[in-house]
PDB file of C-alpha atoms in Angstrom:
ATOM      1  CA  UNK A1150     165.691  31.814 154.278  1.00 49.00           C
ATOM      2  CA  UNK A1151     167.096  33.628 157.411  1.00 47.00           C
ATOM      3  CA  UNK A1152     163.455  33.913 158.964  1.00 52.00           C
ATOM      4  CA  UNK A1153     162.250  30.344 157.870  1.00 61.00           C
ATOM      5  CA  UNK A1154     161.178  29.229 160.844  1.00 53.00           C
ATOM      6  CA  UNK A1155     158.462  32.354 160.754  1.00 62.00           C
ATOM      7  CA  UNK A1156     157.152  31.428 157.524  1.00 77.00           C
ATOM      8  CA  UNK A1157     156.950  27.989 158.624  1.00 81.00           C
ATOM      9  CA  UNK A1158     154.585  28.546 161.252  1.00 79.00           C
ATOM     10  CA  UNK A1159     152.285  30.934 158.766  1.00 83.00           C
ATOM     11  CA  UNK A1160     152.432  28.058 156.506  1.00 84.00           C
ATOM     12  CA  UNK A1161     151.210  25.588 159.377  1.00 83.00           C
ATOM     13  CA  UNK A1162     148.500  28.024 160.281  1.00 83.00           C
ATOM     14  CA  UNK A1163     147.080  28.641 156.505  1.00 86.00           C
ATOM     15  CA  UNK A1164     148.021  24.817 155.220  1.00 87.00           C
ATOM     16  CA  UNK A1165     148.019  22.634 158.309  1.00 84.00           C
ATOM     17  CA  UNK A1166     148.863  18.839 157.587  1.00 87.00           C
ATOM     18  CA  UNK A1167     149.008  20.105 154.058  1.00 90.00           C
ATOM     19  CA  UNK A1168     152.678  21.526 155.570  1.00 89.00           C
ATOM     20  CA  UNK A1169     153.922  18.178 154.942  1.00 92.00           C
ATOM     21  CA  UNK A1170     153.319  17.540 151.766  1.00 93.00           C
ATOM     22  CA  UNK A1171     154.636  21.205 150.974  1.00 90.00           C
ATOM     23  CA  UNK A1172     157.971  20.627 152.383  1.00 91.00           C
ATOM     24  CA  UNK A1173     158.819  16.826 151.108  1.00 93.00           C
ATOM     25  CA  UNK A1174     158.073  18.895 147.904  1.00 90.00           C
ATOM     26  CA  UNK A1175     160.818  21.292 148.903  1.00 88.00           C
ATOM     27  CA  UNK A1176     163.315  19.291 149.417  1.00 89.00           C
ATOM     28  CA  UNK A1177     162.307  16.552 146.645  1.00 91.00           C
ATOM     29  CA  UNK A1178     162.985  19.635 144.063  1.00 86.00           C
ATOM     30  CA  UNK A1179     165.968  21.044 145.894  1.00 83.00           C
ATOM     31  CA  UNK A1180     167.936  17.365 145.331  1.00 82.00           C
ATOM     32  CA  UNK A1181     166.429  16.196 142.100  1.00 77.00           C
ATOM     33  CA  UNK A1182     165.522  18.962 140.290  1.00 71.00           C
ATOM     34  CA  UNK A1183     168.955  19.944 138.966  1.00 65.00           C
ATOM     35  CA  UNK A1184     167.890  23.461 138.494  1.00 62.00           C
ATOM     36  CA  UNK A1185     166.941  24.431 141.765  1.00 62.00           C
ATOM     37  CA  UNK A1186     169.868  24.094 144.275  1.00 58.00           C
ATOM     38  CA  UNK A1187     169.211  26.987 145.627  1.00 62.00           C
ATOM     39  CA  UNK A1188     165.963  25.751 147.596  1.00 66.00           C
ATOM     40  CA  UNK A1189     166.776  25.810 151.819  1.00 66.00           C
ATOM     41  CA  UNK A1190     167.668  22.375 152.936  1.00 73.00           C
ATOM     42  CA  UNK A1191     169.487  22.034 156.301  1.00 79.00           C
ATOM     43  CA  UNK A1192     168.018  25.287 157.201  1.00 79.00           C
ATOM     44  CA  UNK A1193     164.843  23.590 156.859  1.00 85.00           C
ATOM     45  CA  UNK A1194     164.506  20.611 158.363  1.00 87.00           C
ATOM     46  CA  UNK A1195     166.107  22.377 161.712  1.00 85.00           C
ATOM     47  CA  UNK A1196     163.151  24.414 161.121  1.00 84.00           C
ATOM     48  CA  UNK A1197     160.490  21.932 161.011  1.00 88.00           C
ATOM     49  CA  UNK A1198     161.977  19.991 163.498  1.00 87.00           C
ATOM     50  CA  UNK A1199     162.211  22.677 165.653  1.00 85.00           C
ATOM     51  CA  UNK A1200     158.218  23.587 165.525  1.00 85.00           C
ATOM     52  CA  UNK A1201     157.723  19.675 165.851  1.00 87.00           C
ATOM     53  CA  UNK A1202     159.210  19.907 169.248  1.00 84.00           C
ATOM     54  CA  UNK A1203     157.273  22.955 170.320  1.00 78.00           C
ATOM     55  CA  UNK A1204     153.882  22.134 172.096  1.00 63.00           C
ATOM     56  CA  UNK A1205     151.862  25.073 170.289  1.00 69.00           C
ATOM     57  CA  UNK A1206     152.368  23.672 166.891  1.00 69.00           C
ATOM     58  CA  UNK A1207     150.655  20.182 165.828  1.00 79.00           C
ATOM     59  CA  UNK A1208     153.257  18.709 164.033  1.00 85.00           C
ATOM     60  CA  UNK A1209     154.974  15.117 164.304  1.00 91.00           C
ATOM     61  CA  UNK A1210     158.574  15.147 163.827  1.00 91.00           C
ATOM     62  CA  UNK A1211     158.554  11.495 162.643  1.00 93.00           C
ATOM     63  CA  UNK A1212     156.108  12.182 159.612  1.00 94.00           C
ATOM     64  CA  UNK A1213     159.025  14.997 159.000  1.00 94.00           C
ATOM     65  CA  UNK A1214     161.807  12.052 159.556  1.00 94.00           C
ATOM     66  CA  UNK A1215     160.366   9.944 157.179  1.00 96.00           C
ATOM     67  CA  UNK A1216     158.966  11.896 154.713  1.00 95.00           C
ATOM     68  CA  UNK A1217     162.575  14.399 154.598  1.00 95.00           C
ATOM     69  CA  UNK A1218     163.852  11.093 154.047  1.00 95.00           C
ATOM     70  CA  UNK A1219     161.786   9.795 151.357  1.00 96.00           C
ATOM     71  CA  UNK A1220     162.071  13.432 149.609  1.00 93.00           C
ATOM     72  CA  UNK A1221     166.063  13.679 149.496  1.00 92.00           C
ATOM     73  CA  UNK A1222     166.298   9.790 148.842  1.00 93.00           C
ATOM     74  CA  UNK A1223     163.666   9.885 145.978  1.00 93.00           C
ATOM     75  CA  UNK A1224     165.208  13.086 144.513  1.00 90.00           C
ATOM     76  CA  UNK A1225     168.703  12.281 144.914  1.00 91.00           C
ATOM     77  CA  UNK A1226     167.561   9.008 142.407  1.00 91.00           C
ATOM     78  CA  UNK A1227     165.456  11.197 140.287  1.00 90.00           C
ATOM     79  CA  UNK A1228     168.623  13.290 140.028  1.00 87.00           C
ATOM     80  CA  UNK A1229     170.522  10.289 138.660  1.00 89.00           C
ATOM     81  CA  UNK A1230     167.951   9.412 136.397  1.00 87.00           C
ATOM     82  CA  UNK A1231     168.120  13.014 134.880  1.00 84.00           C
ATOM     83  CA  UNK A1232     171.664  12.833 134.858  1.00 81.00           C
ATOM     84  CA  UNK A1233     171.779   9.133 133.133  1.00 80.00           C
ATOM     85  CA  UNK A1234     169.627  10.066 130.590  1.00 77.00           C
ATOM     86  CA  UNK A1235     170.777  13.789 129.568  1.00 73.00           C
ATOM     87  CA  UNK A1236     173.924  13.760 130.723  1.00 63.00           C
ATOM     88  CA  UNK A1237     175.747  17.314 130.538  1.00 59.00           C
ATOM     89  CA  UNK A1238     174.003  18.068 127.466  1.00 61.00           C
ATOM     90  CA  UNK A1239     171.823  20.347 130.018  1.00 62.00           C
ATOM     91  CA  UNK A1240     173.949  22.696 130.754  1.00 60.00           C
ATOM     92  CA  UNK A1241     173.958  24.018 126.520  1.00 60.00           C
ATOM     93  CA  UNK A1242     169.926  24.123 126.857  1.00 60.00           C
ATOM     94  CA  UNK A1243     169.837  27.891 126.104  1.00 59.00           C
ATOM     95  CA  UNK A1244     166.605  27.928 128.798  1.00 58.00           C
ATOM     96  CA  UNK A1245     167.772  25.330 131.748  1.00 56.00           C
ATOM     97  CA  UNK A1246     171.217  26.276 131.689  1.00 56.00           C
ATOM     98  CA  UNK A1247     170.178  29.558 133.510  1.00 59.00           C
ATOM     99  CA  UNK A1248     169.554  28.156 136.296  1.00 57.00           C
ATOM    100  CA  UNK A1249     172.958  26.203 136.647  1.00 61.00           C
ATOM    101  CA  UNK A1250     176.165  27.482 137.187  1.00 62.00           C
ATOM    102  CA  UNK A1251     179.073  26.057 134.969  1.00 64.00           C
ATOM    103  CA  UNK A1252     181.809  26.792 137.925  1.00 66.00           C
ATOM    104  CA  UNK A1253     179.019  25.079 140.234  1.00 63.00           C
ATOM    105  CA  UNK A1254     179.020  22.092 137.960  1.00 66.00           C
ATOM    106  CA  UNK A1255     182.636  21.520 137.760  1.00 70.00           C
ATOM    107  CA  UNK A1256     183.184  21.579 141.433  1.00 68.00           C
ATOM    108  CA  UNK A1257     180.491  19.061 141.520  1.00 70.00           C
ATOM    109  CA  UNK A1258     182.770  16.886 139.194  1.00 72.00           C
ATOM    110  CA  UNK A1259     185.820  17.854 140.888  1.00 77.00           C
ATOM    111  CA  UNK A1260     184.780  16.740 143.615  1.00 71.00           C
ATOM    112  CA  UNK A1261     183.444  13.374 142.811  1.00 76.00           C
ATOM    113  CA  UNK A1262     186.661  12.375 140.466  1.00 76.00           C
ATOM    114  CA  UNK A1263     188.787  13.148 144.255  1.00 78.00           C
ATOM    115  CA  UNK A1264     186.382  11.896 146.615  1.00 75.00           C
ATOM    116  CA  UNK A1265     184.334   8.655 144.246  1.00 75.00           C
ATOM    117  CA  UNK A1266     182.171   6.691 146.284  1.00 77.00           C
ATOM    118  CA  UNK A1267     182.431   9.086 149.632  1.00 82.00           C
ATOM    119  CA  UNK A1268     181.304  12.214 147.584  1.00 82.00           C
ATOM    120  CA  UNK A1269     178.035  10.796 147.214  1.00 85.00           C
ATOM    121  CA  UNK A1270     178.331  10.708 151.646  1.00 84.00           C
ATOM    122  CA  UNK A1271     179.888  13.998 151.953  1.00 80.00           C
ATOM    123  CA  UNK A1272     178.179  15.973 149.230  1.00 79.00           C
ATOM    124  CA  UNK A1273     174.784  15.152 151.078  1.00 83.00           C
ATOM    125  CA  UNK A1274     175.675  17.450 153.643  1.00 79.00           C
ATOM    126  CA  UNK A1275     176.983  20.198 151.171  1.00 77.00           C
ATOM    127  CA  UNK A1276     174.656  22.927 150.029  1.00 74.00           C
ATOM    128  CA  UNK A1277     174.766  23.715 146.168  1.00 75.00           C
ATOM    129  CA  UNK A1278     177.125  20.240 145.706  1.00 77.00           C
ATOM    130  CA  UNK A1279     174.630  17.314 146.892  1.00 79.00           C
ATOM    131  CA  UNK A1280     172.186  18.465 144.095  1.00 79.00           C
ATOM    132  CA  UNK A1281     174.653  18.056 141.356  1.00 81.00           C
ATOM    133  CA  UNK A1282     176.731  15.228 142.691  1.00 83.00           C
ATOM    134  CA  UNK A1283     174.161  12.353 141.752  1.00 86.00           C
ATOM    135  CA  UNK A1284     173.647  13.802 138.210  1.00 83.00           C
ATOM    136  CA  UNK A1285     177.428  13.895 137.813  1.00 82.00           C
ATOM    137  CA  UNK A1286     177.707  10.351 139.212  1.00 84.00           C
ATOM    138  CA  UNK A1287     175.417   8.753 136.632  1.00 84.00           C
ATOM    139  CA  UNK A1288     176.845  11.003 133.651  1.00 78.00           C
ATOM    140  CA  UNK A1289     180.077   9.217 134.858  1.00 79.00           C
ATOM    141  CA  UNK A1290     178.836   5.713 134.389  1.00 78.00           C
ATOM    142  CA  UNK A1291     178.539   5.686 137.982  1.00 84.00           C
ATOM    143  CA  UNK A1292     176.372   2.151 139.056  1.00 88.00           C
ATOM    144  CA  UNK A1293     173.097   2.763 140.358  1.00 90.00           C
ATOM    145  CA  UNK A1294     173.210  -0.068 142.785  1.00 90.00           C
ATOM    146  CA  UNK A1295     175.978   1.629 144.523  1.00 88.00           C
ATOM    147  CA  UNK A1296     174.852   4.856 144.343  1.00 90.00           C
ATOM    148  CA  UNK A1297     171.625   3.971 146.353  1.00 91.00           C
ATOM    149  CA  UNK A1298     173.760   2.340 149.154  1.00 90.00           C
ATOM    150  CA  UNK A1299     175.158   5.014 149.591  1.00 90.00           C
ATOM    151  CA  UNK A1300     172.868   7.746 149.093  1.00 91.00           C
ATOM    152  CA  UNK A1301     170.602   5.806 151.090  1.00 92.00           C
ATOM    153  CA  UNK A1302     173.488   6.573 154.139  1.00 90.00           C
ATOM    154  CA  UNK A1303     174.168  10.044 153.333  1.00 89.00           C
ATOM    155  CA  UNK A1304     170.100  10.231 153.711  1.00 92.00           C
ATOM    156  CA  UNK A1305     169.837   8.983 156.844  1.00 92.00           C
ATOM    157  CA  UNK A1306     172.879  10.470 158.538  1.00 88.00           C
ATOM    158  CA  UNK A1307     171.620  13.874 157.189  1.00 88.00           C
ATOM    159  CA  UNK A1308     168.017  13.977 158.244  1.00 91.00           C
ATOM    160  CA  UNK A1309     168.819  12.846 161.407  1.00 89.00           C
ATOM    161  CA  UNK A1310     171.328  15.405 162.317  1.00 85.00           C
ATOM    162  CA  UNK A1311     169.548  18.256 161.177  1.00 85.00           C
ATOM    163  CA  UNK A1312     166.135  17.171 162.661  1.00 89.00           C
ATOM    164  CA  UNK A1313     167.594  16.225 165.787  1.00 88.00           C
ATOM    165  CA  UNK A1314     169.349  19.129 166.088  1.00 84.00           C
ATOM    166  CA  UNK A1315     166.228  21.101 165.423  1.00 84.00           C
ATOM    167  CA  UNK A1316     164.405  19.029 167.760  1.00 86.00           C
ATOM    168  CA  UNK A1317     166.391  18.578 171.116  1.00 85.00           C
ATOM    169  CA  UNK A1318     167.929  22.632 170.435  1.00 81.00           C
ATOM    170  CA  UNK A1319     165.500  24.502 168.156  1.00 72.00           C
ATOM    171  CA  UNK A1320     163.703  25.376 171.258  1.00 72.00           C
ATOM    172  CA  UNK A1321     166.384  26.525 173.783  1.00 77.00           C
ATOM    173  CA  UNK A1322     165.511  29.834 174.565  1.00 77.00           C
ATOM    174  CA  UNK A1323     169.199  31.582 173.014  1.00 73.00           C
ATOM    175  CA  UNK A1324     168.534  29.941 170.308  1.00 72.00           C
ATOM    176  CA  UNK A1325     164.946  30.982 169.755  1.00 67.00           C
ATOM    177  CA  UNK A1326     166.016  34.038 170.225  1.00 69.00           C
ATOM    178  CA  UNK A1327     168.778  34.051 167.501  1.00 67.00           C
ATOM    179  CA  UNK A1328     167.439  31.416 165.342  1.00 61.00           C
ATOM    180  CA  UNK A1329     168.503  33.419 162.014  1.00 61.00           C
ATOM    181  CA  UNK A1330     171.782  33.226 163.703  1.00 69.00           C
ATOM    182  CA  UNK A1331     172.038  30.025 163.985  1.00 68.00           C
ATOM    183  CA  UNK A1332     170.349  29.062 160.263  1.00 64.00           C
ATOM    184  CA  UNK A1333     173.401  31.075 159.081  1.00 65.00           C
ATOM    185  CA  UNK A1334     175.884  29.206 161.288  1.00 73.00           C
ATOM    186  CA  UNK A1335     174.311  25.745 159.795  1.00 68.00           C
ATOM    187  CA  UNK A1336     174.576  27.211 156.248  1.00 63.00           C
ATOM    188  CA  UNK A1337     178.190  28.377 157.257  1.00 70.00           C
ATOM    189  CA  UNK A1338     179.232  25.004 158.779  1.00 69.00           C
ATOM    190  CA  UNK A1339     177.855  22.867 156.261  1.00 64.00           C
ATOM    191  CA  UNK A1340     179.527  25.051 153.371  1.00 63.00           C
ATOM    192  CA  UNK A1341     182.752  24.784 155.513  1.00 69.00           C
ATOM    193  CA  UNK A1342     183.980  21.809 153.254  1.00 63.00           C
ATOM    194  CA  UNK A1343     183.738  23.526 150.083  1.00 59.00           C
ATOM    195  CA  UNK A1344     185.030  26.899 151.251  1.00 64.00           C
ATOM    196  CA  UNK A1345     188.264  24.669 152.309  1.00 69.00           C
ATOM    197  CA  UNK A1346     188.368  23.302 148.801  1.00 63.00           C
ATOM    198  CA  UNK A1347     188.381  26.458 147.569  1.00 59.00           C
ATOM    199  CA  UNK A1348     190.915  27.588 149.353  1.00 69.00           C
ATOM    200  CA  UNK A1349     193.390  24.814 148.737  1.00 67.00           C
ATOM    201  CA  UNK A1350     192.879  24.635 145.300  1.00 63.00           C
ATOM    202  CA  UNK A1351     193.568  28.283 144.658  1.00 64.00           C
ATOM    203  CA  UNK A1352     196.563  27.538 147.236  1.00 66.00           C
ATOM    204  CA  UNK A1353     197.459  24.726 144.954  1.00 64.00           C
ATOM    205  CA  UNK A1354     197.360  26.931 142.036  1.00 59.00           C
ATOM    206  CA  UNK A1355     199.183  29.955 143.362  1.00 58.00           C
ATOM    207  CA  UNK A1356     202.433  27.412 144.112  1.00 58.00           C
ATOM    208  CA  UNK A1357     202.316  25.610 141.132  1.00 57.00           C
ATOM    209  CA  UNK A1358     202.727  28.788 139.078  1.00 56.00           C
ATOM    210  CA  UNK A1359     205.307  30.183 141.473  1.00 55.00           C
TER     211      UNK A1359
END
């Protein structure tokens, strides 16, 4: 995930406009899969943006706009659909349940009981948390029609950062020259809330005992 933007541009030579369709499928399964969090999301779209804005590479950074938003959008709903209609009961599947974390899961919830409505916002820009949050939401009786105004927000706000980050800096010539650097930075940053969390809680937990 560190060298992404490498294999992006060997999957734009051997796929071409085919590269699309590859990564709205990325990032539809990294939201509303459940089981694959782990898939590169803000790393990614920097990524692609930042190849859009080069002049070697063929690419259109408003087919990546739209479709990036159509893919975390669509997924984040297919997400709550999974979550409205299986609930928790996936995490005791013997097979699924390998793929999900139980401590991953309850921060999820944790952090949608604290935060309600503005989890749904904030988790969007979380790694790991804005792929559970929307199944948590609707195994809390959460309303769809609020959920999508929201999500719908978080979308927006998030592909637009992270492409036009990728777009107007991808190409600056430190940071084409450190680009894993500054992948792990954007992981960093973005996991910043939930390292915080972390932190507090245990903080929280340490003094109560005391």
């Amino acid at each position: 995930m560190l060298h992404i933007d490498h294999h992006l541009v060997t999957l734009v030579n051997v796929f071409g406009n085919w590269t699309y369709l590859i990564l709205f499928a990325v990032i539809f399964i990294e939201t509303g899969a459940v089981i694959m969090p782990f898939l590169p999301g803000d790393s990614l779209l920097f990524a692609a943006a930042a190849l859009a804005a080069a002049s070697t590479n063929d690419l259109n950074i408003w087919i990546f706009v739209i479709l990036f938003f159509l893919a975390s959008a669509l997924g984040d709903s297919l997400d709550f659909f999974l979550g409205r209609k299986v609930g928790l009961a996936i995490t005791d599947n013997k097979y699924l349940s390998r793929f999900i974390k139980p401590k991953d899961f309850e921060k999820a919830h944790r952090f949608f009981d604290k935060y309600g409505s503005w989890a749904i916002l904030l988790g969007r820009f979380m790694p790991i948390v804005r792929t559970f949050v929307p199944f948590v939401a609707a195994s809390s009786d959460y309303s769809y029609q609020k959920f999508v105004k929201y999500n719908v927000s978080a979308c927006v706000a998030w592909v637009v950062l992270c492409c036009g980050g990728g777009y107007f800096f991808g190409n600056i010539p430190f940071v084409k020259e450190h680009f894993s650097a500054v992948i792990l930075t954007i992981i960093l940053i973005t996991l910043l809330p939930a390292i915080i969390g972390v932190i507090k809680t245990r903080f929280t937990s340490k003094k109560d005992e005391a």
